[in-house]
Short mmCIF file of C-alpha atoms in Angstrom, two decimals:
data_model
loop_
_atom_site.label_atom_id
_atom_site.label_comp_id
_atom_site.label_asym_id
_atom_site.label_seq_id
_atom_site.Cartn_x
_atom_site.Cartn_y
_atom_site.Cartn_z
CA MET A 1 133.41 -21.80 -72.54
CA THR A 2 135.68 -24.85 -72.24
CA ALA A 3 136.22 -24.06 -68.56
CA VAL A 4 132.44 -23.84 -68.04
CA ALA A 5 131.78 -27.10 -69.88
CA HIS A 6 134.39 -29.00 -67.87
CA GLU A 7 133.12 -27.90 -64.46
CA VAL A 8 131.57 -30.93 -62.71
CA ASP A 9 130.20 -29.10 -59.68
CA VAL A 10 126.86 -27.49 -60.59
CA GLU A 11 127.13 -24.67 -58.05
CA ALA A 12 130.65 -23.76 -59.13
CA MET A 13 129.62 -24.05 -62.78
CA LEU A 14 126.73 -21.57 -62.33
CA HIS A 15 128.97 -18.94 -60.77
CA ARG A 16 131.57 -19.44 -63.50
CA LEU A 17 128.83 -19.22 -66.14
CA LEU A 18 127.61 -15.88 -64.79
CA ALA A 19 131.10 -14.44 -64.52
CA THR A 20 131.92 -15.56 -68.08
CA ALA A 21 128.65 -14.20 -69.48
CA ALA A 22 129.24 -10.83 -67.79
CA GLU A 23 132.79 -10.74 -69.14
CA LEU A 24 131.72 -11.63 -72.70
CA THR A 25 129.00 -8.97 -72.89
CA GLY A 26 130.28 -6.36 -70.45
CA ALA A 27 127.02 -6.70 -68.45
CA ARG A 28 127.11 -5.33 -64.94
CA TYR A 29 124.60 -7.81 -63.59
CA ALA A 30 124.03 -11.46 -64.40
CA ALA A 31 121.74 -14.10 -62.97
CA VAL A 32 120.56 -17.62 -63.70
CA GLY A 33 117.16 -18.92 -62.67
CA VAL A 34 116.76 -22.68 -62.22
CA LEU A 35 113.26 -23.95 -63.08
CA ASP A 36 111.25 -25.94 -60.59
CA GLU A 37 109.96 -29.47 -61.27
CA LEU A 38 106.82 -28.19 -63.01
CA GLY A 39 108.87 -25.87 -65.22
CA ASP A 40 106.61 -22.84 -64.68
CA GLY A 41 108.57 -21.06 -61.95
CA LEU A 42 112.03 -20.57 -60.49
CA GLU A 43 113.33 -22.90 -57.85
CA ARG A 44 116.66 -21.11 -57.43
CA PHE A 45 118.06 -17.71 -58.45
CA VAL A 46 121.86 -17.28 -58.51
CA THR A 47 123.25 -13.77 -59.08
CA HIS A 48 126.46 -12.02 -60.14
CA GLY A 49 127.23 -8.35 -59.58
CA LEU A 50 124.98 -7.84 -56.53
CA SER A 51 126.59 -7.21 -53.16
CA ASP A 52 125.44 -8.67 -49.86
CA ASP A 53 123.88 -5.28 -49.05
CA ASP A 54 121.97 -5.39 -52.34
CA HIS A 55 120.62 -8.83 -51.51
CA ALA A 56 119.62 -7.66 -48.04
CA ALA A 57 117.82 -4.64 -49.51
CA ILE A 58 116.03 -6.66 -52.21
CA GLY A 59 114.83 -9.35 -49.82
CA HIS A 60 112.88 -12.07 -51.57
CA LEU A 61 114.43 -13.11 -54.88
CA PRO A 62 112.39 -13.32 -58.14
CA GLU A 63 110.12 -16.33 -58.68
CA GLY A 64 109.83 -16.07 -62.49
CA HIS A 65 106.99 -13.60 -63.09
CA GLY A 66 106.82 -10.65 -65.47
CA LEU A 67 109.62 -10.32 -67.98
CA LEU A 68 111.55 -13.19 -66.43
CA GLY A 69 108.53 -15.42 -66.83
CA ALA A 70 108.26 -14.46 -70.52
CA VAL A 71 111.47 -16.36 -71.26
CA ILE A 72 110.16 -19.31 -69.21
CA THR A 73 106.90 -19.59 -71.13
CA ASP A 74 108.58 -18.93 -74.47
CA PRO A 75 112.13 -20.34 -74.18
CA ARG A 76 113.81 -18.19 -76.84
CA PRO A 77 116.37 -15.39 -76.51
CA LEU A 78 114.81 -12.04 -75.52
CA ARG A 79 116.42 -8.56 -75.68
CA VAL A 80 114.99 -5.36 -74.18
CA ASP A 81 116.68 -1.98 -74.68
CA ALA A 82 114.61 -0.04 -72.14
CA LEU A 83 113.07 -1.95 -69.24
CA HIS A 84 111.07 1.03 -68.04
CA GLU A 85 109.19 1.00 -71.38
CA GLU A 86 108.66 -2.77 -71.48
CA PRO A 87 105.00 -3.59 -70.62
CA ARG A 88 105.93 -7.14 -69.50
CA SER A 89 108.33 -5.81 -66.89
CA ALA A 90 106.86 -6.03 -63.41
CA GLY A 91 109.21 -3.37 -62.12
CA PHE A 92 111.70 -3.63 -59.29
CA PRO A 93 111.11 -3.94 -55.54
CA PRO A 94 112.34 -1.20 -53.16
CA GLY A 95 116.13 -1.36 -52.71
CA HIS A 96 116.67 -3.10 -56.03
CA PRO A 97 119.44 -1.53 -58.18
CA ALA A 98 118.19 0.31 -61.25
CA MET A 99 118.50 -1.72 -64.47
CA GLU A 100 117.68 -0.65 -68.03
CA THR A 101 118.92 -3.07 -70.69
CA PHE A 102 118.09 -6.78 -70.60
CA LEU A 103 119.09 -10.03 -72.33
CA GLY A 104 117.49 -13.38 -71.46
CA VAL A 105 118.59 -16.70 -72.95
CA PRO A 106 117.14 -20.17 -72.09
CA VAL A 107 119.44 -22.97 -70.99
CA LEU A 108 118.14 -26.05 -72.81
CA ILE A 109 119.13 -29.63 -71.97
CA ARG A 110 118.10 -32.09 -74.68
CA GLY A 111 115.51 -29.60 -75.90
CA GLU A 112 113.94 -29.06 -72.47
CA ALA A 113 114.31 -25.78 -70.55
CA TRP A 114 116.42 -26.26 -67.43
CA GLY A 115 116.88 -22.58 -66.55
CA ILE A 116 117.19 -19.02 -67.81
CA LEU A 117 120.37 -16.92 -68.11
CA TYR A 118 119.67 -13.19 -67.50
CA LEU A 119 122.01 -10.24 -68.20
CA CYS A 120 121.38 -6.56 -67.43
CA ASP A 121 123.08 -3.18 -68.06
CA LYS A 122 125.96 -2.93 -70.49
CA PRO A 123 128.42 -0.04 -69.94
CA ASP A 124 127.09 3.47 -70.67
CA GLY A 125 123.54 2.12 -71.05
CA GLU A 126 124.23 0.57 -74.45
CA PRO A 127 121.76 -2.11 -75.59
CA PHE A 128 122.77 -5.73 -76.00
CA THR A 129 123.77 -6.56 -79.58
CA ASP A 130 123.24 -9.50 -81.89
CA ALA A 131 126.82 -10.50 -81.19
CA ASP A 132 126.10 -10.44 -77.45
CA GLU A 133 123.04 -12.60 -77.94
CA GLU A 134 124.89 -15.10 -80.14
CA ALA A 135 127.77 -15.35 -77.67
CA VAL A 136 125.42 -15.87 -74.72
CA VAL A 137 123.39 -18.47 -76.65
CA ARG A 138 126.61 -20.39 -77.35
CA LEU A 139 127.60 -20.02 -73.72
CA ALA A 140 124.19 -21.36 -72.62
CA GLU A 141 124.71 -24.37 -74.90
CA TRP A 142 128.07 -25.07 -73.27
CA ALA A 143 126.48 -24.56 -69.86
CA ALA A 144 123.84 -27.15 -70.76
CA ILE A 145 126.63 -29.61 -71.56
CA ALA A 146 128.29 -28.83 -68.26
CA ILE A 147 125.04 -29.24 -66.35
CA GLU A 148 124.33 -32.60 -67.97
CA ASN A 149 127.91 -33.71 -67.28
CA ALA A 150 127.58 -32.59 -63.69
CA ARG A 151 124.28 -34.42 -63.37
CA ASN A 152 125.85 -37.57 -64.79
CA CYS A 153 128.77 -37.19 -62.40
CA GLN A 154 126.37 -36.78 -59.50
CA VAL A 155 124.41 -39.86 -60.58
CA SER A 156 127.66 -41.79 -60.96
CA GLU A 157 128.80 -40.60 -57.56
CA ARG A 158 125.51 -41.61 -55.97
CA ARG A 159 125.75 -44.99 -57.62
CA ARG A 160 129.35 -45.33 -56.50
CA VAL A 161 128.37 -44.52 -52.93
CA GLU A 162 125.43 -46.93 -53.10
CA LEU A 163 127.68 -49.61 -54.56
CA GLU A 164 130.27 -49.03 -51.84
CA ARG A 165 127.55 -49.34 -49.22
CA LEU A 166 126.29 -52.51 -50.88
CA VAL A 167 129.82 -53.93 -50.96
CA ARG A 168 130.35 -52.97 -47.31
CA ARG A 169 127.06 -54.62 -46.43
CA LEU A 170 128.00 -57.73 -48.40
CA GLU A 171 131.43 -57.84 -46.76
CA ALA A 172 129.88 -57.45 -43.32
CA ALA A 173 127.27 -60.12 -44.05
CA THR A 174 130.00 -62.41 -45.41
CA ALA A 175 132.11 -61.83 -42.31
CA ILE A 176 129.17 -62.77 -40.10
CA ALA A 177 128.43 -65.82 -42.26
CA ARG A 178 132.07 -66.88 -41.94
CA ALA A 179 131.89 -66.31 -38.21
CA VAL A 180 128.89 -68.62 -38.02
CA GLY A 181 130.65 -71.23 -40.13
CA GLY A 182 133.96 -71.08 -38.33
CA GLU A 183 133.01 -69.81 -34.88
CA THR A 184 130.24 -71.07 -32.62
CA ASP A 185 131.20 -69.25 -29.44
CA LEU A 186 128.45 -66.70 -28.79
CA ASP A 187 130.72 -64.18 -27.06
CA ARG A 188 133.16 -64.19 -29.99
CA ILE A 189 130.34 -63.80 -32.53
CA LEU A 190 128.89 -60.86 -30.58
CA GLU A 191 132.35 -59.27 -30.53
CA LEU A 192 132.62 -59.69 -34.31
CA ILE A 193 129.16 -58.21 -34.87
CA ALA A 194 129.94 -55.16 -32.75
CA GLU A 195 133.26 -54.52 -34.52
CA ARG A 196 131.91 -55.10 -38.04
CA GLY A 197 128.74 -53.11 -37.45
CA ARG A 198 130.64 -50.08 -36.17
CA SER A 199 133.03 -50.21 -39.12
CA LEU A 200 130.18 -50.67 -41.58
CA ILE A 201 128.64 -47.24 -40.94
CA ALA A 202 131.75 -45.52 -39.57
CA ALA A 203 130.13 -45.09 -36.14
CA GLU A 204 132.08 -43.94 -33.10
CA GLY A 205 130.69 -46.81 -31.05
CA LEU A 206 128.20 -49.66 -31.18
CA VAL A 207 126.42 -51.64 -28.47
CA ILE A 208 124.60 -54.97 -28.75
CA LEU A 209 121.65 -55.41 -26.42
CA LEU A 210 120.21 -58.91 -26.04
CA ARG A 211 116.82 -59.76 -24.59
CA GLU A 212 117.06 -61.83 -21.42
CA ALA A 213 114.50 -62.88 -18.84
CA GLY A 214 115.09 -59.73 -16.80
CA GLY A 215 115.04 -57.37 -19.81
CA MET A 216 117.67 -55.99 -22.16
CA VAL A 217 121.32 -56.50 -21.21
CA VAL A 218 124.50 -55.23 -22.84
CA ALA A 219 126.07 -58.27 -24.49
CA ALA A 220 128.95 -56.63 -26.42
CA GLU A 221 130.26 -53.22 -27.44
CA ALA A 222 132.89 -51.71 -29.70
CA GLY A 223 134.46 -48.26 -30.01
CA ASP A 224 133.54 -45.21 -27.94
CA VAL A 225 130.37 -45.98 -25.98
CA PRO A 226 128.94 -43.85 -23.12
CA GLY A 227 130.13 -45.65 -20.02
CA THR A 228 127.13 -44.86 -17.85
CA ILE A 229 124.50 -45.90 -20.39
CA ARG A 230 123.19 -49.41 -19.83
CA ASP A 231 119.51 -49.42 -20.84
CA PRO A 232 117.64 -48.88 -24.17
CA LEU A 233 115.99 -45.60 -23.17
CA GLY A 234 119.27 -44.21 -21.92
CA LEU A 235 121.03 -45.32 -25.08
CA ALA A 236 118.43 -43.59 -27.24
CA ALA A 237 118.65 -40.43 -25.13
CA ALA A 238 122.41 -40.44 -25.62
CA GLY A 239 121.92 -40.10 -29.36
CA GLY A 240 122.08 -43.76 -30.32
CA THR A 241 120.59 -45.16 -33.54
CA LEU A 242 118.49 -48.17 -32.58
CA VAL A 243 118.07 -51.08 -35.03
CA PRO A 244 116.25 -54.28 -33.95
CA LEU A 245 117.74 -57.76 -34.12
CA VAL A 246 114.94 -59.99 -35.40
CA PHE A 247 115.17 -63.67 -36.32
CA ARG A 248 112.12 -65.44 -37.75
CA GLY A 249 109.80 -62.87 -36.29
CA GLN A 250 111.32 -63.07 -32.81
CA SER A 251 113.06 -60.09 -31.27
CA LEU A 252 116.49 -61.05 -29.95
CA GLY A 253 117.60 -57.53 -29.01
CA MET A 254 118.95 -54.50 -30.84
CA LEU A 255 122.02 -52.75 -32.18
CA VAL A 256 122.68 -49.21 -30.94
CA ALA A 257 125.15 -47.07 -32.90
CA PHE A 258 126.69 -43.82 -31.59
CA GLY A 259 128.25 -41.02 -33.59
CA ALA A 260 127.15 -42.48 -36.94
CA PRO A 261 126.51 -40.18 -39.95
CA GLY A 262 122.84 -40.87 -39.29
CA ASP A 263 121.41 -40.64 -42.81
CA ARG A 264 118.70 -43.01 -44.03
CA ALA A 265 121.11 -44.93 -46.25
CA ASP A 266 123.39 -45.79 -43.32
CA GLU A 267 120.39 -46.74 -41.22
CA ALA A 268 119.16 -49.04 -44.00
CA LEU A 269 122.66 -50.49 -44.27
CA LEU A 270 122.69 -51.20 -40.54
CA GLU A 271 119.22 -52.75 -40.75
CA GLY A 272 120.39 -55.15 -43.44
CA PHE A 273 123.47 -55.97 -41.39
CA ALA A 274 121.28 -56.55 -38.32
CA ALA A 275 119.36 -59.26 -40.18
CA SER A 276 122.57 -61.23 -40.76
CA ALA A 277 123.72 -60.52 -37.22
CA ALA A 278 120.43 -61.82 -35.79
CA THR A 279 120.86 -65.06 -37.75
CA ALA A 280 124.39 -65.43 -36.38
CA VAL A 281 123.26 -64.84 -32.80
CA ALA A 282 120.35 -67.26 -33.11
CA THR A 283 122.61 -69.91 -34.65
CA ALA A 284 125.26 -69.51 -31.95
CA ARG A 285 122.62 -69.72 -29.24
CA SER A 286 121.20 -72.86 -30.85
CA VAL A 287 124.65 -74.43 -30.95
CA GLU A 288 125.25 -73.52 -27.30
CA GLU A 289 121.90 -74.97 -26.27
CA ARG A 290 122.54 -78.16 -28.25
CA ARG A 291 125.99 -78.56 -26.71
CA LEU A 292 124.54 -78.00 -23.27
CA ARG A 293 121.84 -80.60 -23.89
CA GLU A 294 124.44 -83.04 -25.23
CA ALA A 295 126.70 -82.41 -22.25
CA ILE A 296 123.82 -82.93 -19.84
CA GLY A 297 122.79 -86.06 -21.73
CA ALA A 298 126.33 -87.42 -21.68
CA ALA A 299 126.64 -86.69 -17.97
CA GLU A 300 123.34 -88.44 -17.28
CA GLU A 301 124.44 -91.44 -19.35
CA GLU A 302 127.66 -91.63 -17.33
CA ARG A 303 125.64 -91.44 -14.11
CA ARG A 304 123.39 -94.28 -15.29
CA ARG A 305 126.43 -96.35 -16.21
CA TRP A 306 128.11 -95.92 -12.87
CA ALA A 307 124.80 -96.46 -11.08
CA ARG A 308 124.52 -99.83 -12.83
CA GLU A 309 128.11 -100.65 -11.91
CA LEU A 310 127.52 -99.81 -8.24
CA HIS A 311 124.20 -101.64 -8.17
CA ASP A 312 125.31 -104.76 -9.99
CA ASP A 313 128.67 -105.16 -8.29
CA THR A 314 129.23 -103.06 -5.18
CA LEU A 315 125.70 -102.97 -3.81
CA GLN A 316 125.07 -106.67 -4.35
CA GLY A 317 128.45 -107.48 -2.87
CA LEU A 318 127.73 -105.38 0.21
CA GLY A 319 124.32 -106.98 0.49
CA GLY A 320 125.90 -110.44 0.49
CA LEU A 321 128.42 -109.28 3.07
CA GLN A 322 125.60 -108.00 5.26
CA MET A 323 123.83 -111.34 5.12
CA LEU A 324 127.09 -113.12 5.95
CA LEU A 325 127.68 -110.92 8.99
CA VAL A 326 124.09 -111.35 10.19
CA ALA A 327 124.47 -115.13 9.93
CA SER A 328 127.87 -114.98 11.64
CA ALA A 329 126.36 -113.15 14.59
CA ARG A 330 124.33 -116.31 15.41
CA ILE A 331 127.37 -118.63 15.39
CA ASN A 332 128.54 -119.77 18.83
CA ASP A 333 131.37 -121.96 17.56
CA PRO A 334 134.59 -119.87 17.69
CA GLU A 335 136.15 -121.75 14.78
CA HIS A 336 133.15 -121.20 12.54
CA LEU A 337 133.04 -117.55 13.64
CA ARG A 338 136.70 -117.04 12.73
CA ALA A 339 136.05 -118.57 9.29
CA ALA A 340 133.09 -116.25 8.77
CA VAL A 341 135.21 -113.24 9.72
CA ARG A 342 137.92 -114.29 7.26
CA ASP A 343 135.29 -114.67 4.55
CA SER A 344 133.89 -111.20 5.38
CA ILE A 345 137.34 -109.65 5.18
CA GLU A 346 137.92 -111.21 1.76
CA ARG A 347 134.62 -109.84 0.54
CA ILE A 348 135.41 -106.38 1.90
CA GLU A 349 138.76 -106.49 0.09
CA GLU A 350 136.95 -107.43 -3.12
CA GLN A 351 134.62 -104.48 -2.76
CA ILE A 352 137.52 -102.13 -2.04
CA HIS A 353 139.25 -103.44 -5.15
CA GLY A 354 136.07 -102.93 -7.15
CA LEU A 355 135.61 -99.37 -5.90
CA ARG A 356 139.21 -98.54 -6.72
CA ALA A 357 138.64 -99.87 -10.23
CA LEU A 358 135.55 -97.67 -10.58
CA ILE A 359 137.53 -94.66 -9.41
CA ARG A 360 140.23 -95.41 -11.95
CA GLU A 361 137.56 -95.76 -14.62
CA LEU A 362 136.18 -92.33 -13.74
CA ARG A 363 139.57 -90.63 -14.00
CA PRO A 364 142.74 -92.75 -14.03
CA ALA A 365 145.55 -91.19 -12.06
CA ALA A 366 148.04 -92.45 -14.66
CA LEU A 367 146.46 -90.18 -17.31
CA ASP A 368 147.25 -87.09 -15.24
CA GLU A 369 150.53 -88.25 -13.73
CA LEU A 370 152.24 -90.44 -16.34
CA GLY A 371 150.56 -89.56 -19.63
CA LEU A 372 148.43 -91.18 -22.31
CA ALA A 373 150.55 -94.25 -23.08
CA ALA A 374 150.78 -95.37 -19.45
CA ALA A 375 147.04 -94.81 -18.94
CA ILE A 376 146.14 -96.95 -21.97
CA GLU A 377 148.48 -99.76 -20.90
CA GLY A 378 147.04 -99.64 -17.38
CA LEU A 379 143.49 -99.78 -18.80
CA ALA A 380 144.35 -102.90 -20.81
CA GLY A 381 146.04 -104.57 -17.81
CA ARG A 382 143.07 -103.98 -15.48
CA ALA A 383 140.60 -105.28 -18.07
CA LYS A 384 142.71 -108.42 -18.54
CA ASP A 385 142.93 -109.11 -14.81
CA ARG A 386 139.27 -108.35 -14.11
CA GLU A 387 137.48 -109.89 -17.07
CA ARG A 388 139.64 -112.92 -17.84
CA VAL A 389 139.95 -111.83 -21.47
CA GLU A 390 143.23 -111.66 -23.34
CA VAL A 391 143.76 -107.89 -23.76
CA SER A 392 146.93 -106.53 -25.39
CA ALA A 393 147.98 -102.92 -25.97
CA ALA A 394 150.60 -101.64 -28.42
CA VAL A 395 151.12 -97.91 -27.97
CA HIS A 396 153.61 -95.92 -30.08
CA LEU A 397 153.40 -92.16 -29.52
CA THR A 398 156.01 -89.54 -30.40
CA ALA A 399 155.29 -87.36 -27.35
CA THR A 400 154.88 -88.08 -23.66
CA ARG A 401 152.12 -85.52 -23.14
CA TYR A 402 149.42 -83.97 -25.36
CA ALA A 403 146.69 -81.43 -24.87
CA PRO A 404 144.37 -82.54 -22.01
CA GLU A 405 141.32 -82.63 -24.30
CA LEU A 406 143.13 -84.89 -26.79
CA GLU A 407 144.43 -87.25 -24.08
CA THR A 408 140.97 -87.54 -22.54
CA THR A 409 139.33 -88.20 -25.91
CA VAL A 410 141.79 -90.93 -26.93
CA TYR A 411 141.51 -92.62 -23.54
CA ARG A 412 137.70 -92.47 -23.42
CA VAL A 413 137.32 -93.79 -26.98
CA ILE A 414 139.55 -96.79 -26.19
CA GLN A 415 137.84 -97.31 -22.84
CA GLU A 416 134.37 -97.26 -24.42
CA ALA A 417 135.36 -99.58 -27.27
CA LEU A 418 137.03 -102.01 -24.83
CA ASN A 419 134.06 -102.05 -22.45
CA ASN A 420 131.61 -102.55 -25.33
CA ALA A 421 133.63 -105.49 -26.66
CA ILE A 422 133.92 -107.23 -23.29
CA ARG A 423 130.30 -106.67 -22.26
CA HIS A 424 128.48 -107.33 -25.50
CA ALA A 425 130.68 -109.30 -27.92
CA LYS A 426 131.90 -112.08 -25.55
CA PRO A 427 135.39 -112.13 -27.07
CA THR A 428 138.39 -114.23 -26.10
CA ARG A 429 140.88 -111.60 -27.27
CA VAL A 430 140.90 -107.78 -27.62
CA ARG A 431 143.77 -105.91 -29.24
CA ILE A 432 144.45 -102.19 -28.72
CA ALA A 433 146.79 -100.39 -31.11
CA VAL A 434 147.66 -96.69 -30.88
CA GLN A 435 150.19 -95.06 -33.19
CA GLU A 436 151.04 -91.50 -34.16
CA THR A 437 152.08 -90.86 -37.78
CA SER A 438 152.35 -87.56 -39.67
CA GLY A 439 150.69 -85.59 -36.87
CA VAL A 440 147.69 -87.93 -36.58
CA ILE A 441 146.93 -90.38 -33.77
CA HIS A 442 145.47 -93.61 -35.15
CA ILE A 443 143.42 -95.80 -32.81
CA CYS A 444 142.33 -99.38 -33.45
CA VAL A 445 140.41 -101.60 -30.99
CA SER A 446 139.58 -105.03 -32.44
CA ASP A 447 138.04 -108.16 -30.92
CA ASP A 448 137.14 -111.71 -32.01
CA GLY A 449 133.66 -111.57 -30.52
CA GLN A 450 130.27 -112.28 -32.03
CA GLY A 451 129.86 -108.86 -33.66
CA PHE A 452 126.68 -106.89 -34.29
CA ASP A 453 124.91 -104.81 -36.95
CA PRO A 454 125.91 -101.14 -36.45
CA ALA A 455 122.83 -100.04 -38.43
CA THR A 456 120.31 -101.43 -35.94
CA PRO A 457 118.68 -98.79 -33.68
CA ASP A 458 119.76 -100.50 -30.46
CA ALA A 459 123.38 -100.97 -31.54
CA GLY A 460 124.61 -97.73 -30.02
CA PHE A 461 126.77 -99.06 -27.21
CA GLY A 462 128.20 -95.60 -26.64
CA LEU A 463 129.11 -95.05 -30.31
CA THR A 464 127.29 -91.72 -30.32
CA GLY A 465 129.44 -90.47 -27.45
CA MET A 466 132.62 -91.62 -29.22
CA ARG A 467 131.61 -89.88 -32.46
CA GLU A 468 130.84 -86.65 -30.63
CA ARG A 469 134.17 -86.64 -28.79
CA ILE A 470 136.12 -87.33 -31.99
CA SER A 471 134.21 -84.82 -34.12
CA LEU A 472 134.97 -82.04 -31.64
CA LEU A 473 138.67 -82.62 -32.39
CA ARG A 474 138.07 -82.77 -36.17
CA GLY A 475 138.72 -86.50 -36.18
CA ASP A 476 137.12 -89.46 -37.94
CA LEU A 477 135.56 -92.69 -36.59
CA GLN A 478 135.08 -95.91 -38.57
CA LEU A 479 133.29 -99.09 -37.44
CA ALA A 480 133.37 -102.58 -38.99
CA SER A 481 131.59 -105.59 -37.47
CA SER A 482 130.79 -109.15 -38.56
CA ALA A 483 130.23 -112.57 -37.05
CA THR A 484 133.98 -112.94 -36.60
CA GLY A 485 134.57 -109.73 -34.64
CA THR A 486 134.42 -105.95 -34.48
CA THR A 487 136.99 -103.27 -35.23
CA VAL A 488 136.69 -99.67 -34.05
CA SER A 489 139.13 -97.32 -35.84
CA ALA A 490 139.67 -93.60 -35.29
CA ALA A 491 142.04 -90.93 -36.58
CA ILE A 492 142.48 -87.74 -34.57
CA PRO A 493 144.82 -84.82 -35.33
CA ALA A 494 147.55 -84.58 -32.69
CA LEU A 495 146.96 -81.15 -31.10
#
């Protein structure tokens, strides 16, 4: 009885129950009928003592009518010494072994009938005794305990599995959320989604399809994926589980899993994961689009700047040179003509010098060839010679070269701050200081000009571009301006 009560698998417990009951009473045959949901018939009928040939000969198993049904309708122990004389006995179907003595005992769980334990035929045709009945009743009570324990174990197991799935879903959603927070590259996010999604439901492979102008395209995959399958219908035909990627009512694509367990719980788990994945994809796309717009905007702003430079300086200078040459063509005096030619040559040299300066502004050769310090010093020297402003540069760096992105950012920030000061503040002196301490490059560009209010809408002067460049390198930009001058300060981690 202890062995029966401690069995946590219901099927194994039923077979052990029947074997124990037969051993206790000496019955040749034993069976247990499990009631259906309505409690008026048998849902299952498990036997002991019948061979496979007996089952084949009997065919359809009992449903709880006749004498068996009597114990269902009146759940109390029932003993019959001679079945052939019992009016409630419905008889036996063809091929059923002959049985004469009978003992039926209900299996009650918390007072409600769960099933019926049946025993037939003691040795030598002896009837079942009071002792047999009492032993089987006790056994049924222990069986009820075992069944309830098994049910509780099954409920606990189901809850454990559901909790594990919930935890896996939470972990996957958290991983995607972290990917969004720490990773904005769409390709990397798609790779993470494919890997996490496959692991989430233990699938053999997973494919991400994204909706493009020409239809669905494979954007990422993980695990074992059919190599020749590249369209949604083909993926479905290959046995894939399709789950849509939807963000704010808009279909972005779908996830297709291969070789997954395929039950509804896993499908629901993948659907929940797909919601987080769709958010990640939409966010990454938004970031990409914003960066593209910013890049295009920055490029257009640079084009406008250089267009102004060429128009205001080079084009006007060439226009003046043209007028000078046209006027010189009418001069008959050789001496005056030679003077005009000399003047034209000087103006051409000025324009060549100006164009060279513009080229250096676009991309100074010193930045590529000599490094950041030399490029900054050259920038200060050219500004001093060209603008007639006292420009000084103090550069103290611990390395000759840095990552190209860092060098470009430092140079462009100083260049923009210097140009803004000279063009808008009308200073007499501009000081540039660059120093690296504790793995951080500190930049300071200060002037003694007239200053401005940084909060005014038209006070941009390229500050937005500087902030964007610095923020991409996890740096910080500070601005202070008054009637006595402006100071632009930045701190950027040395990559």
